[in-house]
CSV table of C-alpha atoms and ligand atoms in Angstrom, one decimal:
chain,number,residue,atom,x,y,z
A,826,MET,CA,-47.3,19.6,-31.6
A,827,PRO,CA,-47.8,16.6,-34.1
A,828,ASN,CA,-50.1,17.1,-36.9
A,829,ARG,CA,-53.5,16.1,-36.6
A,830,ILE,CA,-55.1,15.7,-40.2
A,831,HIS,CA,-54.6,12.5,-42.1
A,832,VAL,CA,-56.2,11.6,-45.6
A,833,LEU,CA,-58.8,8.9,-45.0
A,834,ASP,CA,-58.5,5.4,-46.5
A,835,PRO,CA,-60.0,4.8,-49.8
A,836,ASP,CA,-62.6,2.6,-48.6
A,837,VAL,CA,-63.8,4.8,-45.9
A,838,SER,CA,-64.0,7.7,-48.1
A,839,ALA,CA,-66.0,5.6,-50.5
A,840,GLN,CA,-68.4,4.6,-47.9
A,841,ILE,CA,-68.9,8.2,-46.9
A,842,ALA,CA,-69.6,9.0,-50.5
A,843,ALA,CA,-71.8,6.1,-50.8
A,844,GLY,CA,-73.9,7.3,-47.8
A,845,GLU,CA,-75.0,10.4,-49.8
A,846,VAL,CA,-76.2,8.4,-52.8
A,847,VAL,CA,-77.4,5.0,-51.5
A,848,GLU,CA,-79.8,6.0,-48.6
A,849,ARG,CA,-82.0,2.7,-48.8
A,850,PRO,CA,-82.9,0.0,-51.3
A,851,ALA,CA,-85.1,2.3,-53.2
A,852,SER,CA,-81.9,4.7,-53.8
A,853,VAL,CA,-80.3,1.6,-55.4
A,854,VAL,CA,-83.2,0.8,-57.7
A,855,LYS,CA,-83.4,4.6,-58.8
A,856,GLU,CA,-79.8,4.7,-59.7
A,857,LEU,CA,-80.0,1.4,-61.6
A,858,ILE,CA,-83.2,2.2,-63.4
A,859,GLU,CA,-81.5,5.7,-64.4
A,860,ASN,CA,-78.5,3.8,-66.1
A,861,ALA,CA,-80.9,1.6,-67.9
A,862,LEU,CA,-82.8,4.5,-69.3
A,863,ASP,CA,-79.6,6.4,-70.1
A,864,ALA,CA,-78.5,3.2,-72.1
A,865,GLU,CA,-82.0,3.5,-73.9
A,866,ALA,CA,-83.5,0.6,-72.7
A,867,MET,CA,-87.3,-0.3,-73.7
A,868,HIS,CA,-87.8,-3.1,-71.3
A,869,ILE,CA,-86.6,-2.9,-67.6
A,870,LEU,CA,-87.4,-5.6,-65.2
A,871,ILE,CA,-86.6,-4.9,-61.3
A,872,GLU,CA,-86.4,-8.1,-59.3
A,873,VAL,CA,-86.3,-7.5,-55.5
A,874,GLU,CA,-86.0,-10.0,-52.6
A,875,ALA,CA,-86.9,-9.2,-48.7
A,876,GLY,CA,-87.6,-5.4,-49.7
A,877,GLY,CA,-84.3,-5.2,-51.3
A,878,ARG,CA,-82.2,-6.5,-48.4
A,879,GLN,CA,-81.5,-9.8,-49.9
A,880,LEU,CA,-81.3,-8.9,-53.5
A,881,ILE,CA,-82.1,-6.0,-56.1
A,882,ARG,CA,-81.5,-6.8,-59.5
A,883,VAL,CA,-82.3,-4.6,-62.6
A,884,THR,CA,-82.1,-6.0,-65.9
A,885,ASP,CA,-82.4,-4.0,-69.1
A,886,ASP,CA,-82.1,-4.2,-72.9
A,887,GLY,CA,-80.2,-1.1,-73.6
A,888,HIS,CA,-76.8,-0.8,-75.5
A,889,GLY,CA,-74.6,-2.6,-72.8
A,890,MET,CA,-71.0,-2.1,-72.2
A,891,SER,CA,-67.7,-3.4,-73.6
A,892,PRO,CA,-65.6,-5.6,-71.2
A,893,GLU,CA,-63.1,-2.5,-70.5
A,894,ASP,CA,-66.3,-0.2,-69.7
A,895,ALA,CA,-67.9,-2.9,-67.5
A,896,VAL,CA,-64.8,-2.6,-65.1
A,897,LEU,CA,-64.1,1.1,-65.6
A,898,ALA,CA,-67.9,1.7,-64.5
A,899,PHE,CA,-67.1,0.9,-61.0
A,900,GLN,CA,-64.4,3.4,-60.7
A,901,ARG,CA,-65.5,6.6,-59.0
A,902,HIS,CA,-65.9,9.6,-61.4
A,903,ALA,CA,-65.9,7.2,-64.5
A,904,THR,CA,-68.8,8.2,-66.7
A,905,SER,CA,-69.7,8.2,-70.4
A,906,LYS,CA,-72.2,10.9,-70.3
A,907,ILE,CA,-70.1,14.2,-69.8
A,908,ARG,CA,-66.6,15.1,-70.5
A,909,THR,CA,-66.0,18.6,-69.7
A,910,ALA,CA,-67.4,21.2,-67.1
A,911,GLU,CA,-69.4,23.0,-69.9
A,912,ASP,CA,-71.3,19.5,-70.3
A,913,LEU,CA,-72.9,20.2,-66.8
A,914,GLN,CA,-74.9,23.0,-68.3
A,915,ARG,CA,-76.6,20.9,-70.9
A,916,ILE,CA,-77.4,17.7,-69.1
A,917,LEU,CA,-80.2,15.7,-70.6
A,918,THR,CA,-79.2,12.1,-69.3
A,919,PHE,CA,-80.1,11.1,-65.9
A,920,GLY,CA,-76.5,10.4,-64.7
A,921,PHE,CA,-73.4,12.6,-65.1
A,922,ARG,CA,-71.4,12.2,-61.8
A,923,GLY,CA,-69.8,8.6,-62.5
A,924,GLU,CA,-70.6,7.9,-58.8
A,925,ALA,CA,-73.9,5.5,-58.5
A,926,LEU,CA,-72.2,2.2,-59.2
A,927,PRO,CA,-69.1,2.7,-57.4
A,928,SER,CA,-71.3,3.8,-54.4
A,929,ILE,CA,-73.6,0.8,-54.5
A,930,ALA,CA,-70.5,-1.4,-54.9
A,931,ALA,CA,-68.8,0.1,-51.9
A,932,VAL,CA,-71.7,-1.1,-49.5
A,933,SER,CA,-72.8,-4.3,-51.0
A,934,HIS,CA,-71.7,-7.3,-53.3
A,935,VAL,CA,-72.5,-6.5,-56.8
A,936,GLU,CA,-72.6,-8.6,-59.9
A,937,LEU,CA,-72.9,-6.9,-63.4
A,938,ILE,CA,-73.5,-9.0,-66.5
A,939,THR,CA,-73.5,-6.9,-69.8
A,940,ARG,CA,-73.3,-7.4,-73.6
A,941,GLU,CA,-73.1,-4.9,-76.5
A,942,PRO,CA,-75.2,-5.6,-79.6
A,943,ASP,CA,-72.3,-6.1,-81.9
A,944,ARG,CA,-70.5,-8.8,-79.7
A,945,ASP,CA,-71.0,-12.5,-79.4
A,946,GLU,CA,-70.0,-12.8,-75.6
A,947,GLY,CA,-70.9,-10.8,-72.4
A,948,THR,CA,-69.1,-9.6,-69.6
A,949,LYS,CA,-69.5,-10.5,-66.0
A,950,VAL,CA,-68.0,-8.4,-63.2
A,951,VAL,CA,-68.2,-9.2,-59.4
A,952,VAL,CA,-67.4,-6.5,-57.1
A,953,ASP,CA,-67.3,-7.0,-53.4
A,954,GLY,CA,-67.3,-4.1,-50.9
A,955,GLY,CA,-65.6,-2.1,-53.7
A,956,VAL,CA,-63.1,-4.6,-54.8
A,957,VAL,CA,-63.4,-6.3,-58.4
A,958,THR,CA,-63.0,-10.1,-57.3
A,959,GLU,CA,-64.1,-11.7,-60.7
A,960,LEU,CA,-64.0,-10.8,-64.3
A,961,SER,CA,-65.1,-13.3,-66.7
A,962,THR,CA,-66.9,-14.1,-70.2
A,963,VAL,CA,-70.4,-15.0,-70.2
A,964,GLY,CA,-73.1,-15.9,-72.7
A,965,CYS,CA,-76.0,-13.4,-72.2
A,966,PRO,CA,-78.5,-11.4,-74.0
A,967,VAL,CA,-77.9,-7.9,-75.1
A,968,GLY,CA,-78.3,-5.4,-72.4
A,969,THR,CA,-77.3,-5.2,-68.8
A,970,SER,CA,-78.3,-6.9,-65.6
A,971,VAL,CA,-76.8,-5.7,-62.4
A,972,SER,CA,-77.5,-7.6,-59.1
A,973,VAL,CA,-76.9,-5.9,-55.8
A,974,ARG,CA,-76.9,-8.6,-52.7
A,975,ARG,CA,-76.4,-7.9,-49.1
A,976,LEU,CA,-76.7,-4.2,-49.1
A,977,PHE,CA,-75.1,-2.3,-46.2
A,978,TYR,CA,-73.5,-5.6,-44.9
A,979,ASN,CA,-70.4,-3.4,-44.3
A,980,VAL,CA,-72.3,-0.3,-42.9
A,981,PRO,CA,-73.8,-1.4,-39.6
A,982,ALA,CA,-75.2,2.0,-38.8
A,983,ARG,CA,-77.2,2.1,-42.3
A,984,LEU,CA,-78.3,-1.5,-41.6
A,985,LYS,CA,-79.9,-0.4,-38.5
A,986,PHE,CA,-81.9,2.4,-40.0
A,987,MET,CA,-83.4,-0.3,-42.9
A,988,ARG,CA,-87.1,-0.5,-42.2
A,989,SER,CA,-89.1,-3.7,-42.6
A,990,PRO,CA,-89.2,-5.2,-46.2
A,991,THR,CA,-92.7,-4.1,-46.5
A,992,THR,CA,-91.8,-0.3,-45.8
A,993,GLU,CA,-88.7,-0.6,-48.1
A,994,MET,CA,-90.8,-2.2,-51.0
A,995,ASN,CA,-93.3,0.7,-50.5
A,996,HIS,CA,-90.4,3.0,-51.1
A,997,ILE,CA,-89.4,1.0,-54.2
A,998,VAL,CA,-92.9,0.7,-55.6
A,999,ASP,CA,-93.0,4.5,-55.1
A,1000,ILE,CA,-89.8,5.2,-57.0
A,1001,VAL,CA,-90.7,2.5,-59.9
A,1002,SER,CA,-94.2,4.4,-60.2
A,1003,LYS,CA,-92.3,7.9,-60.9
A,1004,PHE,CA,-90.3,6.2,-63.7
A,1005,ILE,CA,-93.3,4.9,-65.2
A,1006,LEU,CA,-95.0,8.3,-65.0
A,1007,ALA,CA,-91.8,9.8,-66.6
A,1008,ASN,CA,-91.3,7.1,-69.3
A,1009,PRO,CA,-94.4,5.8,-70.4
A,1010,HIS,CA,-93.3,4.5,-73.6
A,1011,VAL,CA,-90.8,1.9,-71.6
A,1012,SER,CA,-92.0,-1.4,-70.1
A,1013,PHE,CA,-91.4,-1.8,-66.6
A,1014,THR,CA,-92.0,-4.8,-64.3
A,1015,LEU,CA,-91.4,-4.8,-60.7
A,1016,ARG,CA,-91.2,-8.4,-59.2
A,1017,HIS,CA,-91.1,-9.2,-55.4
A,1018,HIS,CA,-90.2,-12.8,-54.6
A,1019,GLY,CA,-91.2,-13.8,-58.0
A,1020,ARG,CA,-94.3,-12.2,-58.0
A,1021,ASP,CA,-95.1,-9.3,-60.2
A,1022,ILE,CA,-96.3,-6.1,-58.4
A,1023,ILE,CA,-96.4,-3.5,-61.1
A,1024,HIS,CA,-96.5,-4.3,-65.0
A,1025,HIS,CA,-96.5,-1.4,-67.2
A,1026,SER,CA,-96.5,-2.5,-70.8
A,1027,GLY,CA,-94.7,0.6,-72.5
A,1028,ASP,CA,-95.1,-0.8,-76.0
A,1029,ALA,CA,-98.8,-1.8,-75.5
A,1030,THR,CA,-99.6,1.6,-74.4
A,1031,ARG,CA,-97.5,3.3,-77.1
A,1032,GLY,CA,-96.1,5.9,-74.4
A,1033,ASP,CA,-99.5,7.3,-73.5
A,1034,MET,CA,-99.2,9.2,-70.2
A,1035,ARG,CA,-102.8,8.7,-69.1
A,1036,ALA,CA,-102.0,4.9,-69.4
A,1037,ALA,CA,-99.0,5.5,-67.2
A,1038,LEU,CA,-101.4,7.3,-64.8
A,1039,ILE,CA,-103.8,4.1,-64.8
A,1040,THR,CA,-100.8,2.0,-63.9
A,1041,VAL,CA,-99.6,3.9,-61.1
A,1042,TRP,CA,-102.8,5.4,-59.5
A,1043,GLY,CA,-105.5,3.3,-61.1
A,1044,ARG,CA,-108.4,4.3,-63.4
A,1045,ASP,CA,-110.6,6.0,-61.0
A,1046,VAL,CA,-108.0,8.5,-60.1
A,1047,ALA,CA,-106.8,9.0,-63.7
A,1048,ARG,CA,-110.8,9.6,-64.6
A,1049,GLU,CA,-110.7,12.6,-62.4
A,1050,MET,CA,-107.4,14.2,-64.0
A,1051,VAL,CA,-107.5,16.5,-66.6
A,1052,PRO,CA,-104.6,17.6,-69.0
A,1053,ILE,CA,-102.8,20.8,-68.8
A,1054,GLU,CA,-100.5,22.2,-71.4
A,1055,LEU,CA,-98.7,25.5,-72.0
A,1056,SER,CA,-95.6,26.2,-74.1
A,1057,VAL,CA,-93.6,29.5,-74.1
A,1058,PRO,CA,-90.1,29.8,-75.6
A,1059,ARG,CA,-87.8,27.4,-74.0
A,1060,ILE,CA,-90.3,26.1,-71.5
A,1061,ARG,CA,-93.2,23.6,-71.8
A,1062,ILE,CA,-95.6,22.6,-69.0
A,1063,TYR,CA,-97.8,19.8,-69.3
A,1064,GLY,CA,-99.2,16.7,-67.5
A,1065,PHE,CA,-102.4,16.1,-65.6
A,1066,VAL,CA,-104.0,17.6,-62.6
A,1067,SER,CA,-107.0,16.5,-60.4
A,1068,LYS,CA,-110.3,18.1,-60.8
A,1069,PRO,CA,-111.2,20.0,-57.4
A,1070,SER,CA,-113.4,16.9,-56.6
A,1071,LEU,CA,-110.3,14.9,-56.1
A,1072,THR,CA,-108.0,15.8,-53.1
A,1073,LYS,CA,-105.7,14.0,-50.8
A,1074,SER,CA,-104.7,14.8,-47.1
A,1075,ALA,CA,-101.2,15.2,-48.1
A,1076,ARG,CA,-99.0,15.9,-51.0
A,1077,THR,CA,-98.2,12.3,-51.5
A,1078,HIS,CA,-99.9,12.5,-55.1
A,1079,GLN,CA,-98.2,15.5,-56.3
A,1080,VAL,CA,-95.3,14.6,-58.7
A,1081,PHE,CA,-93.1,16.8,-60.7
A,1082,PHE,CA,-90.6,16.1,-63.6
A,1083,VAL,CA,-88.2,18.4,-64.8
A,1084,ASN,CA,-86.9,17.2,-68.2
A,1085,ARG,CA,-88.3,14.0,-67.3
A,1086,ARG,CA,-86.2,13.9,-64.0
A,1087,TRP,CA,-88.4,13.5,-60.8
A,1088,VAL,CA,-87.7,16.4,-58.4
A,1089,ARG,CA,-88.9,17.6,-55.4
A,1090,HIS,CA,-89.3,21.4,-55.5
A,1091,HIS,CA,-91.0,23.4,-52.9
A,1092,ALA,CA,-91.8,26.3,-55.4
A,1093,LEU,CA,-93.6,23.9,-57.7
A,1094,SER,CA,-95.7,22.5,-54.9
A,1095,SER,CA,-96.7,25.9,-53.6
A,1096,ALA,CA,-97.7,27.1,-57.1
A,1097,VAL,CA,-100.0,24.3,-57.4
A,1098,THR,CA,-101.4,25.1,-53.9
A,1099,HIS,CA,-101.8,28.5,-55.2
A,1100,ALA,CA,-103.7,27.5,-58.3
A,1101,TYR,CA,-106.3,25.5,-56.6
A,1102,ARG,CA,-106.8,28.3,-53.8
A,1103,GLY,CA,-110.4,28.8,-53.4
A,1104,MET,CA,-111.4,25.6,-55.3
A,1105,ILE,CA,-110.6,23.0,-52.6
A,1106,PRO,CA,-110.4,23.3,-48.7
A,1107,ALA,CA,-107.2,24.7,-47.4
A,1108,GLU,CA,-106.1,21.5,-45.6
A,1109,ARG,CA,-106.7,19.2,-48.7
A,1110,GLN,CA,-104.1,18.7,-51.5
A,1111,PRO,CA,-104.8,18.2,-55.1
A,1112,VAL,CA,-103.4,15.4,-57.3
A,1113,CYS,CA,-101.0,16.3,-60.2
A,1114,VAL,CA,-98.2,15.0,-62.3
A,1115,ILE,CA,-96.5,17.9,-63.9
A,1116,TYR,CA,-93.8,17.6,-66.5
A,1117,ILE,CA,-91.6,20.7,-67.2
A,1118,ASP,CA,-89.5,20.5,-70.3
A,1119,ILE,CA,-87.0,23.3,-70.1
A,1120,GLU,CA,-83.9,24.4,-71.9
A,1121,PRO,CA,-81.1,22.8,-69.8
A,1122,LEU,CA,-79.3,26.0,-69.5
A,1123,LEU,CA,-82.2,27.4,-67.5
A,1124,VAL,CA,-82.0,24.4,-64.9
A,1125,ASP,CA,-79.0,23.4,-62.5
A,1126,VAL,CA,-79.4,19.5,-61.8
A,1127,ASN,CA,-76.0,19.5,-59.9
A,1128,VAL,CA,-77.2,20.4,-56.5
A,1129,HIS,CA,-77.4,17.3,-54.6
A,1130,PRO,CA,-75.9,13.8,-55.1
A,1131,THR,CA,-79.2,12.2,-55.5
A,1132,LYS,CA,-80.2,14.9,-58.0
A,1133,ILE,CA,-83.7,15.0,-56.9
A,1134,GLU,CA,-83.3,18.8,-56.2
A,1135,VAL,CA,-82.9,21.1,-59.0
A,1136,ARG,CA,-82.5,25.0,-59.2
A,1137,PHE,CA,-84.3,27.2,-61.9
A,1138,ALA,CA,-82.6,30.3,-63.2
A,1139,ASN,CA,-86.3,31.6,-63.7
A,1140,GLN,CA,-88.3,30.1,-60.8
A,1141,ALA,CA,-90.7,32.9,-60.6
A,1142,GLU,CA,-91.7,32.8,-64.1
A,1143,ILE,CA,-92.0,29.0,-63.8
A,1144,GLN,CA,-94.5,29.3,-61.0
A,1145,ARG,CA,-96.4,31.6,-62.7
A,1146,LEU,CA,-96.6,29.4,-65.8
A,1147,LEU,CA,-97.5,26.6,-63.8
A,1148,VAL,CA,-100.4,28.5,-61.9
A,1149,GLN,CA,-101.7,29.8,-65.4
A,1150,ALA,CA,-101.7,26.1,-67.1
A,1151,ILE,CA,-103.5,24.7,-64.1
A,1152,GLN,CA,-105.9,27.4,-64.1
A,1153,GLN,CA,-106.8,27.2,-67.5
A,1154,ALA,CA,-107.1,23.4,-67.5
A,1155,LEU,CA,-109.5,23.7,-64.6
A,1156,SER,CA,-111.8,26.5,-65.9
A,1157,ALA,CA,-112.2,24.4,-69.1
A,1158,VAL,CA,-113.3,21.6,-67.0
A,1159,GLN,CA,-115.9,23.6,-65.2
A,1160,LEU,CA,-117.3,24.7,-68.3
A,1161,THR,CA,-117.1,21.3,-70.3
A,1162,PRO,CA,-118.3,18.5,-68.5
A,1163,THR,CA,-116.0,15.5,-69.1
A,1164,ILE,CA,-117.4,12.7,-71.2
A,1165,THR,CA,-116.8,9.4,-69.4
A,1166,SER,CA,-118.4,5.8,-69.1
A,1167,GLN,CA,-119.9,6.8,-65.7
A,1168,PRO,CA,-121.6,10.0,-65.0
A,1169,GLN,CA,-119.4,12.7,-63.5
A,1170,VAL,CA,-120.4,14.6,-60.5
A,1171,MET,CA,-118.8,17.3,-58.9
A,1172,LYS,CA,-118.7,16.3,-55.2
A,1173,PRO,CA,-117.8,18.5,-52.3
A,1174,THR,CA,-114.4,17.9,-51.0
A,1175,VAL,CA,-115.2,17.8,-47.6
A,1176,ALA,CA,-118.1,16.1,-45.6
A,1177,SER,CA,-119.6,19.2,-44.6
A,1178,PRO,CA,-123.2,20.3,-44.3
A,1179,LYS,CA,-124.9,21.5,-47.7
A,1180,PRO,CA,-124.0,25.0,-48.1
A,1181,SER,CA,-126.9,27.4,-48.7
A,1182,ARG,CA,-127.7,28.8,-52.0
A,1183,GLY,CA,-126.3,32.2,-50.8
A,1184,ALA,CA,-123.1,30.6,-49.6
A,1185,LYS,CA,-122.7,28.7,-52.9
A,1186,GLU,CA,-123.2,31.8,-54.8
A,1187,ARG,CA,-120.7,33.8,-52.7
A,1188,GLU,CA,-118.1,31.0,-53.2
A,1189,ARG,CA,-118.6,31.1,-56.9
A,1190,GLU,CA,-118.0,35.0,-56.8
A,1191,GLU,CA,-114.9,34.5,-54.8
A,1192,LEU,CA,-113.5,32.0,-57.2
A,1193,GLU,CA,-114.3,34.2,-60.3
A,1194,ALA,CA,-112.6,37.1,-58.5
A,1195,PHE,CA,-109.6,35.1,-57.9
A,1196,ARG,CA,-109.5,33.9,-61.3
A,1197,ARG,CA,-109.8,37.3,-62.7
A,1198,LEU,CA,-106.9,38.3,-60.4
A,1199,LEU,CA,-104.8,35.6,-61.6
A,1200,ARG,CA,-105.7,36.2,-65.4
A,1201,GLN,CA,-104.2,39.7,-64.7
A,1202,LYS,CA,-101.1,38.5,-62.9
A,1203,VAL,CA,-100.4,36.3,-65.8
A,1204,ASP,CA,-101.5,38.4,-68.9
A,1205,GLY,CA,-98.1,39.5,-69.4
A,1206,VAL,CA,-96.9,35.9,-70.2
A,1207,ALA,CA,-97.0,35.0,-73.9
A,1208,THR,CA,-98.1,31.5,-74.6
A,1209,PRO,CA,-97.6,30.6,-78.1
A,1210,GLN,CA,-96.9,27.1,-79.3
A,1211,GLU,CA,-93.1,27.8,-79.9
A,1212,THR,CA,-90.7,25.5,-81.2
A,1213,LEU,CA,-89.2,23.4,-78.2
A,1214,PRO,CA,-85.7,23.2,-77.4
A,1215,ALA,CA,-83.7,20.2,-78.9
A,1216,GLY,CA,-84.5,16.8,-77.5
A,1217,VAL,CA,-87.9,17.9,-76.1
A,1218,GLN,CA,-90.7,15.5,-77.3
A,1219,PRO,CA,-94.0,16.9,-78.6
A,1220,ALA,CA,-96.8,16.1,-76.3
A,1221,GLU,CA,-98.4,12.7,-76.2
A,1222,ARG,CA,-102.1,12.8,-77.0
A,1223,VAL,CA,-104.3,11.6,-74.4
A,1224,ALA,CA,-106.1,8.2,-75.4
A,1225,ALA,CA,-109.7,7.7,-74.2
A,1226,SER,CA,-109.1,4.0,-73.1
A,1227,VAL,CA,-106.3,1.8,-72.5
A,1228,ASP,CA,-107.6,-1.7,-72.3
A,1229,GLU,CA,-104.4,-3.5,-73.0
A,1230,HIS,CA,-103.2,-2.0,-69.6
A,1231,ARG,CA,-102.3,-4.4,-66.6
A,1232,ILE,CA,-101.7,-3.6,-63.1
A,1233,GLU,CA,-101.5,-5.6,-59.9
A,1234,THR,CA,-101.5,-3.5,-56.8
A,1235,ALA,CA,-100.6,-6.2,-54.2
A,1236,SER,CA,-97.9,-4.6,-52.3
A,1237,ARG,CA,-99.2,-1.2,-52.5
A,1238,GLY,CA,-100.1,0.6,-49.2
A,1239,ALA,CA,-103.6,0.5,-48.1
A,1240,PRO,CA,-105.3,2.2,-51.2
A,1241,GLY,CA,-107.5,5.1,-50.6
A,1242,ALA,CA,-105.6,6.1,-47.3
A,1243,GLY,CA,-105.7,9.6,-46.8
A,1244,GLU,CA,-108.6,10.5,-49.3
A,1245,SER,CA,-111.3,12.7,-48.2
A,1246,PRO,CA,-114.4,10.8,-47.0
A,1247,SER,CA,-116.6,12.5,-49.4
A,1248,GLN,CA,-114.9,11.4,-52.5
A,1249,ASP,CA,-113.3,7.9,-52.0
A,1250,VAL,CA,-111.3,6.9,-54.7
A,1251,LYS,CA,-111.2,3.1,-55.1
A,1252,ALA,CA,-108.0,1.3,-55.9
A,1253,PRO,CA,-107.6,-0.2,-59.3
A,1254,LYS,CA,-108.9,-3.9,-59.6
A,1255,ALA,CA,-106.0,-6.3,-59.5
A,1256,VAL,CA,-105.6,-7.9,-62.9
A,1257,PRO,CA,-102.9,-10.5,-63.2
A,1258,PRO,CA,-100.1,-9.2,-65.6
A,1259,GLN,CA,-99.8,-10.5,-69.1
A,1260,HIS,CA,-96.4,-11.8,-70.4
B,2733,LIG,N1,-77.3,-0.3,-67.3
B,2733,LIG,C1,-76.4,0.2,-68.0
B,2733,LIG,N2,-76.2,0.1,-69.5
B,2733,LIG,C2,-75.2,0.5,-70.1
B,2733,LIG,N3,-74.2,1.3,-69.4
B,2733,LIG,C3,-74.4,1.4,-68.4
B,2733,LIG,C4,-75.2,0.9,-67.5
B,2733,LIG,N4,-75.2,1.2,-66.0
B,2733,LIG,C5,-74.0,1.9,-65.9
B,2733,LIG,N5,-73.3,2.1,-67.3
B,2733,LIG,C6,-72.1,2.7,-67.6
B,2733,LIG,O1,-71.4,2.9,-66.4
B,2733,LIG,C7,-71.1,4.2,-66.2
B,2733,LIG,C8,-71.1,4.4,-64.7
B,2733,LIG,O2,-72.4,4.5,-64.2
B,2733,LIG,P1,-72.8,5.3,-62.9
B,2733,LIG,O3,-74.2,5.2,-62.6
B,2733,LIG,O4,-71.5,4.9,-61.8
B,2733,LIG,O5,-72.4,6.7,-63.5
B,2733,LIG,P2,-73.3,7.9,-64.3
B,2733,LIG,O6,-74.5,7.3,-64.7
B,2733,LIG,O7,-72.3,8.1,-65.4
B,2733,LIG,O8,-73.4,9.0,-63.2
B,2733,LIG,P3,-74.2,8.9,-62.0
B,2733,LIG,O9,-73.3,8.7,-60.9
B,2733,LIG,O10,-74.7,10.3,-61.7
B,2733,LIG,O11,-75.3,8.0,-62.1
B,2733,LIG,C9,-72.1,5.1,-67.0
B,2733,LIG,O12,-71.7,6.3,-67.5
B,2733,LIG,C10,-72.4,4.1,-68.3
B,2733,LIG,O13,-71.4,4.3,-69.3
B,2734,LIG,MG1,-75.7,6.6,-63.3
């Protein structure tokens, strides 16, 4: 019998690998923004045409690359971010696999222009379907600009699954919004066909997290959010959660960051649901932006090529702490009315007939009982303000108002979709971005 097994051609295996990293235009945007942030960029411009089908260009003012690195960057498993297997246990950069650029280049036409601060000239590298077709010297600003054209032109199967430009653009808006929430100190501009869709001026807001919330979800949502904060040795949980008066029909407005990396994690979502039990109707979902800064040794980010899944060494403890942090913040809100420009009314979360005085009383008692139970459960957890692990930033303070802030919501999905009828949250008023 003849042998059946053969090693795949490199271009076939490159396309297979690319399929894991580059699912749609938003994945390209994600990878390029992560590279820009890893290069310590403070200003990131994302330009898109036709929902990313025609063009995705990410330009940053980071540290750039040498001519040699600019070519090496397109080689699989070439990275400046780790060296040894042990480094995998202490990852604080977004990237570490050395796969994003080669994956993107395997399924598109890429042009990279980059310059380091101590060089007079920049480098241009053009890669077509994974093959370097041009290497030249160019004049350009310090930083890096990567243009991705004709995405999936050589992968008909993927091309078939591309959605309309509007849908793909919504995915891009979503991913850029998450980066803004995680990096409020960085300036982000998302431009579609030359028109600014989102502008977050990191400088103007001095990295204020509530300012990022306003950019992403608007002033009305931000007003209904309260800060949470809890630290124990090696873990710090902070961010914002909605008052029980603000809920959504789905978990679309629940965002979690682990060491500032956006992640999806069922255990975190269910901890949030648990924390609100008894306060909001079972079918409604609270809004939250939760940051978990944790000793890198306690979290494995090398679970999936897209790195949006992580594993915690101490998942149960994190769930407990998260519930505790949310509960503390919510009980403080209910005791202390928030001072805002408009009077705050705790509205019911569903459009139901007014409960009788007795029913209200029972509801309050149930809530109190639940809180007591919860306090007992988490009493064993110490919460001193411990020193944080290296690299973890202290909490940004919540500023009362952020007037320098500009946002344009043009290409968002229908604002307010999925909100409960009794507490409509209006979309932020579109204001032309400032440049
Ligand atoms: N915008 C950028 N500015 C400076 N250097 C960059 C930029 N983009 C990429 N690089 C360099 O190119 C290398 C390869 O990038 P690539 O995204 O392929 O891999 P990675 O970021 O190391 O890992 P991952 O595949 O997990 O993203 C990076 O390690 C980095 O050194
Ligand atoms: Mg990368």
